[in-house]
Amino acid sequence: RVPGVDIQLDHPRILRRHLRLEISDKGIQITPLNRRSHTQVNDEDIPAEIPAAVKPGDRIAVGPFILMIVGAGDSEPAAPEPDDSAEEVELVAASGAGGSAPPPTAMPDYLRQAPLPPPDYSDRIPDGLGRHSVKYMRYLPHIFHDDFTSRFIGLIEALYMPMQWNVDNFDLFLDPMTAPTYFLDWIAGWFGLRFDHTWSEEQRRTLLAEANTLFAQRGSKRALSRLLEIYTGRTPEIQDLQEDQDPFTFTVRLPMRERDTNRTLLEQLIEANKPTHTSYILEFSGQLDLDVVYSKLDFGD
């Protein structure tokens, strides 16, 4: 596209360094000079900086132009035709021993591709806000109370008011019963807790709401029983005073079938919340838990 090259194509999508055309005894070769040089020969992409052989009759797509390779005895090619679907490229064509081709006629301005219009975001209004100012306008003198100023101030409100709402109501984020779901894991980090996918949202909120009390009673029979009740939804029976039990051993009996819960996670909960010097036996009643059965049935709508 710059003066001094052998083939000059005047188009805003043709940049400075794009293509080298070499003519020698071995034939004709073209080499794209830039990785952005989107060049095609007969509708096939040519990699950058890799010479490609062309022959008479081939069509070379260079930006919005189509160049035809013709032999000495063939008719003169038509003027390059703009192709608006081609991508942005840049061109420098250097001829070899075969001479140079005359530059094509400059493209008229009305054929130059116009820039795409900007996207329309007029219908995308933040939640809880409107197209016009709902708060800040009252702090301005009455002379500024017009439609343009109201819409302009509305843009500022769309940025700052959601942040102000979060700051004014941040106490709701710290309450496990009102905090957003994505915030529960962060609160759990205060107590060193980590939830897996088996914990429902209701179970997580309940445990975090009682975490302060449970940690104060950690290692006790009461705290362990309540923790297992939150996870399973059933009150366990913990026996530690049986005459036939081994010393420092207690039994945890859950009124549900083993297949209706996650035994591995239950054992992890018991290990983390029992007295460190004790052992335990985990038992299940083996009875059918109708609540679990009904929860897994799909009766449809």
Tab-separated table of C-alpha atoms in Angstrom:
chain	number	residue	atom	x	y	z
A	1	ARG	CA	0.000	0.000	0.000
A	2	VAL	CA	3.026	2.326	0.232
A	3	PRO	CA	4.790	3.978	-2.742
A	4	GLY	CA	7.810	2.184	-4.175
A	5	VAL	CA	6.419	-1.343	-4.298
A	6	ASP	CA	5.846	-3.185	-7.559
A	7	ILE	CA	2.160	-3.885	-6.972
A	8	GLN	CA	0.352	-1.189	-5.027
A	9	LEU	CA	-3.209	-1.811	-3.850
A	10	ASP	CA	-5.013	1.185	-2.406
A	11	HIS	CA	-7.355	-0.015	0.300
A	12	PRO	CA	-7.454	0.601	4.063
A	13	ARG	CA	-7.393	-3.141	4.689
A	14	ILE	CA	-4.141	-3.533	2.730
A	15	LEU	CA	-1.316	-2.615	5.084
A	16	ARG	CA	2.393	-2.201	4.486
A	17	ARG	CA	4.001	-5.620	4.526
A	18	HIS	CA	1.943	-8.513	3.336
A	19	LEU	CA	3.143	-10.554	0.378
A	20	ARG	CA	6.301	-11.194	-1.676
A	21	LEU	CA	5.894	-12.284	-5.299
A	22	GLU	CA	8.969	-13.888	-6.891
A	23	ILE	CA	9.326	-14.871	-10.544
A	24	SER	CA	12.308	-17.016	-11.530
A	25	ASP	CA	13.306	-19.828	-13.871
A	26	LYS	CA	11.834	-22.294	-11.376
A	27	GLY	CA	8.416	-20.684	-11.546
A	28	ILE	CA	6.335	-18.247	-9.526
A	29	GLN	CA	6.259	-18.223	-5.733
A	30	ILE	CA	4.371	-16.123	-3.212
A	31	THR	CA	5.333	-15.738	0.436
A	32	PRO	CA	3.048	-14.110	3.053
A	33	LEU	CA	5.292	-11.869	5.163
A	34	ASN	CA	3.154	-11.573	8.285
A	35	ARG	CA	1.143	-13.983	10.407
A	36	ARG	CA	-1.814	-11.644	9.878
A	37	SER	CA	-1.357	-11.900	6.119
A	38	HIS	CA	-4.517	-13.787	5.329
A	39	THR	CA	-3.698	-14.952	1.804
A	40	GLN	CA	-5.427	-17.699	-0.142
A	41	VAL	CA	-4.573	-19.513	-3.356
A	42	ASN	CA	-7.608	-21.117	-4.942
A	43	ASP	CA	-9.495	-20.733	-1.624
A	44	GLU	CA	-6.731	-22.480	0.388
A	45	ASP	CA	-4.945	-20.593	3.177
A	46	ILE	CA	-1.200	-20.015	2.770
A	47	PRO	CA	0.863	-20.101	6.026
A	48	ALA	CA	2.974	-17.056	6.844
A	49	GLU	CA	6.661	-17.026	5.836
A	50	ILE	CA	6.321	-20.259	3.839
A	51	PRO	CA	6.762	-19.938	0.041
A	52	ALA	CA	3.954	-21.371	-2.060
A	53	ALA	CA	4.176	-22.126	-5.762
A	54	VAL	CA	1.524	-20.703	-8.069
A	55	LYS	CA	0.885	-21.250	-11.763
A	56	PRO	CA	-1.097	-19.545	-14.504
A	57	GLY	CA	-4.799	-19.790	-13.836
A	58	ASP	CA	-4.488	-19.633	-10.039
A	59	ARG	CA	-6.536	-17.116	-8.081
A	60	ILE	CA	-4.727	-15.282	-5.267
A	61	ALA	CA	-6.939	-13.618	-2.641
A	62	VAL	CA	-5.122	-10.615	-1.168
A	63	GLY	CA	-7.256	-8.710	1.287
A	64	PRO	CA	-10.340	-7.548	-0.630
A	65	PHE	CA	-8.644	-8.175	-4.003
A	66	ILE	CA	-8.428	-11.208	-6.284
A	67	LEU	CA	-5.232	-11.469	-8.365
A	68	MET	CA	-5.128	-13.779	-11.388
A	69	ILE	CA	-1.939	-15.444	-12.645
A	70	VAL	CA	-1.975	-15.544	-16.472
A	71	GLY	CA	0.624	-16.728	-18.961
A	72	ALA	CA	2.287	-14.562	-21.602
A	73	GLY	CA	-0.041	-15.824	-24.319
A	74	ASP	CA	-3.234	-15.486	-22.271
A	75	SER	CA	-5.561	-12.510	-22.312
A	76	GLU	CA	-5.011	-9.681	-19.880
A	77	PRO	CA	-6.633	-10.242	-16.474
A	78	ALA	CA	-9.503	-8.124	-15.351
A	79	ALA	CA	-8.955	-5.481	-12.718
A	80	PRO	CA	-8.801	-6.860	-9.152
A	81	GLU	CA	-12.204	-7.190	-7.568
A	82	PRO	CA	-12.750	-6.188	-3.935
A	83	ASP	CA	-13.883	-8.944	-1.604
A	84	ASP	CA	-15.441	-7.491	1.556
A	85	SER	CA	-15.325	-10.868	3.350
A	86	ALA	CA	-11.501	-11.012	3.368
A	87	GLU	CA	-9.632	-10.217	6.589
A	88	GLU	CA	-7.196	-7.363	7.245
A	89	VAL	CA	-3.793	-7.952	5.674
A	90	GLU	CA	-0.724	-6.036	4.532
A	91	LEU	CA	1.108	-6.218	1.216
A	92	VAL	CA	4.597	-5.704	-0.233
A	93	ALA	CA	5.151	-7.460	-3.570
A	94	ALA	CA	8.716	-7.807	-4.838
A	95	SER	CA	9.174	-9.120	-8.393
A	96	GLY	CA	12.066	-11.222	-9.631
A	97	ALA	CA	13.668	-11.427	-13.024
A	98	GLY	CA	10.358	-11.402	-14.826
A	99	GLY	CA	9.642	-7.679	-14.434
A	100	SER	CA	6.826	-5.977	-12.562
A	101	ALA	CA	3.103	-5.639	-13.051
A	102	PRO	CA	1.446	-2.218	-13.292
A	103	PRO	CA	-0.410	-1.067	-10.160
A	104	PRO	CA	-4.185	-1.464	-10.327
A	105	THR	CA	-6.514	1.473	-10.332
A	106	ALA	CA	-7.124	3.010	-6.916
A	107	MET	CA	-10.372	1.921	-5.307
A	108	PRO	CA	-13.065	4.630	-5.120
A	109	ASP	CA	-13.900	5.916	-1.671
A	110	TYR	CA	-17.488	4.698	-1.859
A	111	LEU	CA	-16.207	1.096	-2.074
A	112	ARG	CA	-14.128	1.331	1.073
A	113	GLN	CA	-15.590	-0.690	3.881
A	114	ALA	CA	-17.301	1.392	6.532
A	115	PRO	CA	-16.549	0.612	10.208
A	116	LEU	CA	-19.045	-1.522	12.062
A	117	PRO	CA	-21.500	0.391	14.257
A	118	PRO	CA	-20.903	0.142	18.018
A	119	PRO	CA	-23.035	-2.392	19.932
A	120	ASP	CA	-26.300	-1.152	21.365
A	121	TYR	CA	-26.468	-1.491	25.161
A	122	SER	CA	-29.477	0.793	25.599
A	123	ASP	CA	-31.708	-2.081	26.755
A	124	ARG	CA	-29.218	-3.460	29.304
A	125	ILE	CA	-30.136	-1.759	32.583
A	126	PRO	CA	-28.603	-2.936	35.897
A	127	ASP	CA	-30.928	-4.703	38.319
A	128	GLY	CA	-32.677	-2.309	40.667
A	129	LEU	CA	-31.811	0.760	38.585
A	130	GLY	CA	-33.482	2.640	35.759
A	131	ARG	CA	-32.379	4.514	32.695
A	132	HIS	CA	-32.550	7.786	34.630
A	133	SER	CA	-31.051	8.865	37.940
A	134	VAL	CA	-33.011	7.770	41.002
A	135	LYS	CA	-30.915	9.378	43.760
A	136	TYR	CA	-28.026	11.641	42.784
A	137	MET	CA	-30.113	14.134	40.781
A	138	ARG	CA	-31.613	15.578	43.964
A	139	TYR	CA	-28.186	16.882	44.933
A	140	LEU	CA	-27.937	19.043	41.781
A	141	PRO	CA	-29.473	22.498	41.256
A	142	HIS	CA	-32.803	22.540	39.482
A	143	ILE	CA	-31.249	23.989	36.327
A	144	PHE	CA	-29.571	20.618	35.679
A	145	HIS	CA	-32.789	18.635	35.998
A	146	ASP	CA	-33.141	17.687	32.343
A	147	ASP	CA	-33.330	14.401	30.449
A	148	PHE	CA	-29.682	14.269	29.359
A	149	THR	CA	-28.251	15.002	32.812
A	150	SER	CA	-30.591	12.470	34.398
A	151	ARG	CA	-29.438	9.744	31.990
A	152	PHE	CA	-25.785	10.744	32.394
A	153	ILE	CA	-25.974	10.630	36.205
A	154	GLY	CA	-27.794	7.313	35.840
A	155	LEU	CA	-24.580	5.844	34.378
A	156	ILE	CA	-22.670	6.857	37.513
A	157	GLU	CA	-25.359	5.368	39.734
A	158	ALA	CA	-25.116	2.092	37.816
A	159	LEU	CA	-21.448	1.869	38.896
A	160	TYR	CA	-21.513	3.102	42.474
A	161	MET	CA	-24.951	2.311	43.895
A	162	PRO	CA	-24.561	-1.512	43.769
A	163	MET	CA	-21.280	-1.160	45.671
A	164	GLN	CA	-22.948	1.165	48.178
A	165	TRP	CA	-25.756	-1.355	48.695
A	166	ASN	CA	-23.206	-4.088	49.458
A	167	VAL	CA	-21.371	-1.893	51.973
A	168	ASP	CA	-24.561	-0.727	53.702
A	169	ASN	CA	-25.868	-4.294	54.030
A	170	PHE	CA	-22.652	-6.252	54.484
A	171	ASP	CA	-23.934	-7.643	57.773
A	172	LEU	CA	-26.263	-9.836	55.708
A	173	PHE	CA	-23.203	-11.438	54.115
A	174	LEU	CA	-21.874	-12.432	57.543
A	175	ASP	CA	-25.079	-14.182	58.634
A	176	PRO	CA	-25.137	-17.800	57.359
A	177	MET	CA	-28.926	-17.674	57.015
A	178	THR	CA	-28.926	-14.611	54.708
A	179	ALA	CA	-25.518	-14.771	53.007
A	180	PRO	CA	-25.403	-15.532	49.265
A	181	THR	CA	-24.738	-19.160	48.434
A	182	TYR	CA	-21.304	-18.413	46.957
A	183	PHE	CA	-20.306	-16.715	50.241
A	184	LEU	CA	-20.918	-19.778	52.430
A	185	ASP	CA	-17.588	-21.431	51.594
A	186	TRP	CA	-15.767	-18.248	52.625
A	187	ILE	CA	-17.553	-18.224	56.003
A	188	ALA	CA	-16.763	-21.925	56.407
A	189	GLY	CA	-13.080	-21.058	56.117
A	190	TRP	CA	-13.304	-19.179	59.435
A	191	PHE	CA	-13.963	-22.512	61.160
A	192	GLY	CA	-11.663	-24.616	58.996
A	193	LEU	CA	-14.637	-26.347	57.377
A	194	ARG	CA	-14.776	-27.598	53.809
A	195	PHE	CA	-18.010	-28.737	52.181
A	196	ASP	CA	-18.239	-31.269	49.393
A	197	HIS	CA	-21.079	-31.759	46.920
A	198	THR	CA	-23.031	-33.988	49.336
A	199	TRP	CA	-23.831	-31.025	51.582
A	200	SER	CA	-27.027	-29.263	50.576
A	201	GLU	CA	-27.373	-25.508	50.911
A	202	GLU	CA	-29.741	-25.902	53.867
A	203	GLN	CA	-27.288	-28.204	55.674
A	204	ARG	CA	-24.423	-25.764	55.116
A	205	ARG	CA	-26.389	-22.809	56.455
A	206	THR	CA	-27.544	-24.763	59.515
A	207	LEU	CA	-24.047	-25.970	60.377
A	208	LEU	CA	-22.499	-22.510	59.956
A	209	ALA	CA	-25.234	-20.948	62.093
A	210	GLU	CA	-24.419	-23.394	64.920
A	211	ALA	CA	-20.674	-23.645	64.290
A	212	ASN	CA	-19.769	-21.348	67.177
A	213	THR	CA	-21.644	-23.517	69.689
A	214	LEU	CA	-20.465	-26.800	68.194
A	215	PHE	CA	-16.821	-25.736	68.264
A	216	ALA	CA	-17.140	-24.702	71.909
A	217	GLN	CA	-18.453	-28.215	72.684
A	218	ARG	CA	-16.158	-30.044	70.282
A	219	GLY	CA	-15.248	-33.533	71.504
A	220	SER	CA	-18.444	-33.911	73.515
A	221	LYS	CA	-21.261	-36.367	72.934
A	222	ARG	CA	-23.745	-33.562	72.414
A	223	ALA	CA	-21.718	-31.768	69.733
A	224	LEU	CA	-21.042	-34.976	67.792
A	225	SER	CA	-24.690	-35.979	67.908
A	226	ARG	CA	-25.852	-32.587	66.629
A	227	LEU	CA	-23.263	-32.551	63.840
A	228	LEU	CA	-24.364	-35.959	62.562
A	229	GLU	CA	-27.999	-34.917	62.854
A	230	ILE	CA	-27.402	-31.854	60.658
A	231	TYR	CA	-25.767	-33.948	57.953
A	232	THR	CA	-28.045	-37.017	57.986
A	233	GLY	CA	-31.306	-35.451	59.124
A	234	ARG	CA	-31.621	-38.211	61.733
A	235	THR	CA	-30.764	-38.102	65.435
A	236	PRO	CA	-28.039	-40.672	66.139
A	237	GLU	CA	-27.801	-42.805	69.250
A	238	ILE	CA	-24.372	-42.579	70.893
A	239	GLN	CA	-23.591	-45.175	73.575
A	240	ASP	CA	-20.425	-44.908	75.638
A	241	LEU	CA	-21.380	-46.540	78.942
A	242	GLN	CA	-22.190	-50.103	77.896
A	243	GLU	CA	-20.671	-52.763	80.142
A	244	ASP	CA	-19.551	-54.937	77.235
A	245	GLN	CA	-17.766	-52.104	75.436
A	246	ASP	CA	-14.003	-51.854	75.229
A	247	PRO	CA	-12.390	-49.021	77.183
A	248	PHE	CA	-12.406	-45.649	75.452
A	249	THR	CA	-14.757	-46.972	72.770
A	250	PHE	CA	-18.231	-45.690	71.946
A	251	THR	CA	-20.902	-46.762	69.481
A	252	VAL	CA	-22.677	-44.484	66.996
A	253	ARG	CA	-25.944	-45.978	65.756
A	254	LEU	CA	-27.875	-44.195	63.011
A	255	PRO	CA	-31.557	-45.011	62.342
A	256	MET	CA	-31.096	-45.390	58.577
A	257	ARG	CA	-29.668	-47.727	55.986
A	258	GLU	CA	-26.002	-47.433	55.093
A	259	ARG	CA	-26.823	-47.141	51.393
A	260	ASP	CA	-28.867	-43.997	52.084
A	261	THR	CA	-25.881	-41.948	53.230
A	262	ASN	CA	-22.157	-41.460	52.674
A	263	ARG	CA	-20.333	-43.686	55.163
A	264	THR	CA	-16.906	-42.297	54.250
A	265	LEU	CA	-17.931	-38.739	55.050
A	266	LEU	CA	-19.639	-39.830	58.272
A	267	GLU	CA	-16.424	-41.468	59.425
A	268	GLN	CA	-14.478	-38.322	58.574
A	269	LEU	CA	-16.908	-36.203	60.612
A	270	ILE	CA	-16.672	-38.547	63.590
A	271	GLU	CA	-12.863	-38.698	63.422
A	272	ALA	CA	-12.603	-34.909	63.346
A	273	ASN	CA	-15.003	-34.313	66.254
A	274	LYS	CA	-14.490	-37.203	68.688
A	275	PRO	CA	-12.037	-37.168	71.604
A	276	THR	CA	-8.631	-38.012	70.171
A	277	HIS	CA	-7.943	-40.868	72.598
A	278	THR	CA	-11.149	-42.773	71.800
A	279	SER	CA	-12.282	-45.279	69.194
A	280	TYR	CA	-15.767	-45.813	67.824
A	281	ILE	CA	-18.047	-48.285	66.084
A	282	LEU	CA	-20.450	-46.990	63.416
A	283	GLU	CA	-23.674	-48.958	63.027
A	284	PHE	CA	-26.830	-48.558	60.965
A	285	SER	CA	-30.278	-49.753	61.934
A	286	GLY	CA	-30.817	-51.384	58.536
A	287	GLN	CA	-34.437	-50.183	58.400
A	288	LEU	CA	-35.919	-48.644	55.285
A	289	ASP	CA	-35.879	-44.850	55.525
A	290	LEU	CA	-39.133	-43.785	53.869
A	291	ASP	CA	-38.166	-40.101	53.822
A	292	VAL	CA	-35.060	-40.916	51.786
A	293	VAL	CA	-37.085	-43.139	49.451
A	294	TYR	CA	-39.696	-40.441	48.809
A	295	SER	CA	-36.997	-37.839	48.211
A	296	LYS	CA	-35.524	-39.991	45.418
A	297	LEU	CA	-38.850	-40.678	43.702
A	298	ASP	CA	-39.938	-38.493	40.805
A	299	PHE	CA	-43.732	-38.308	40.700
A	300	GLY	CA	-43.766	-35.730	37.892
A	301	ASP	CA	-45.914	-32.613	37.743
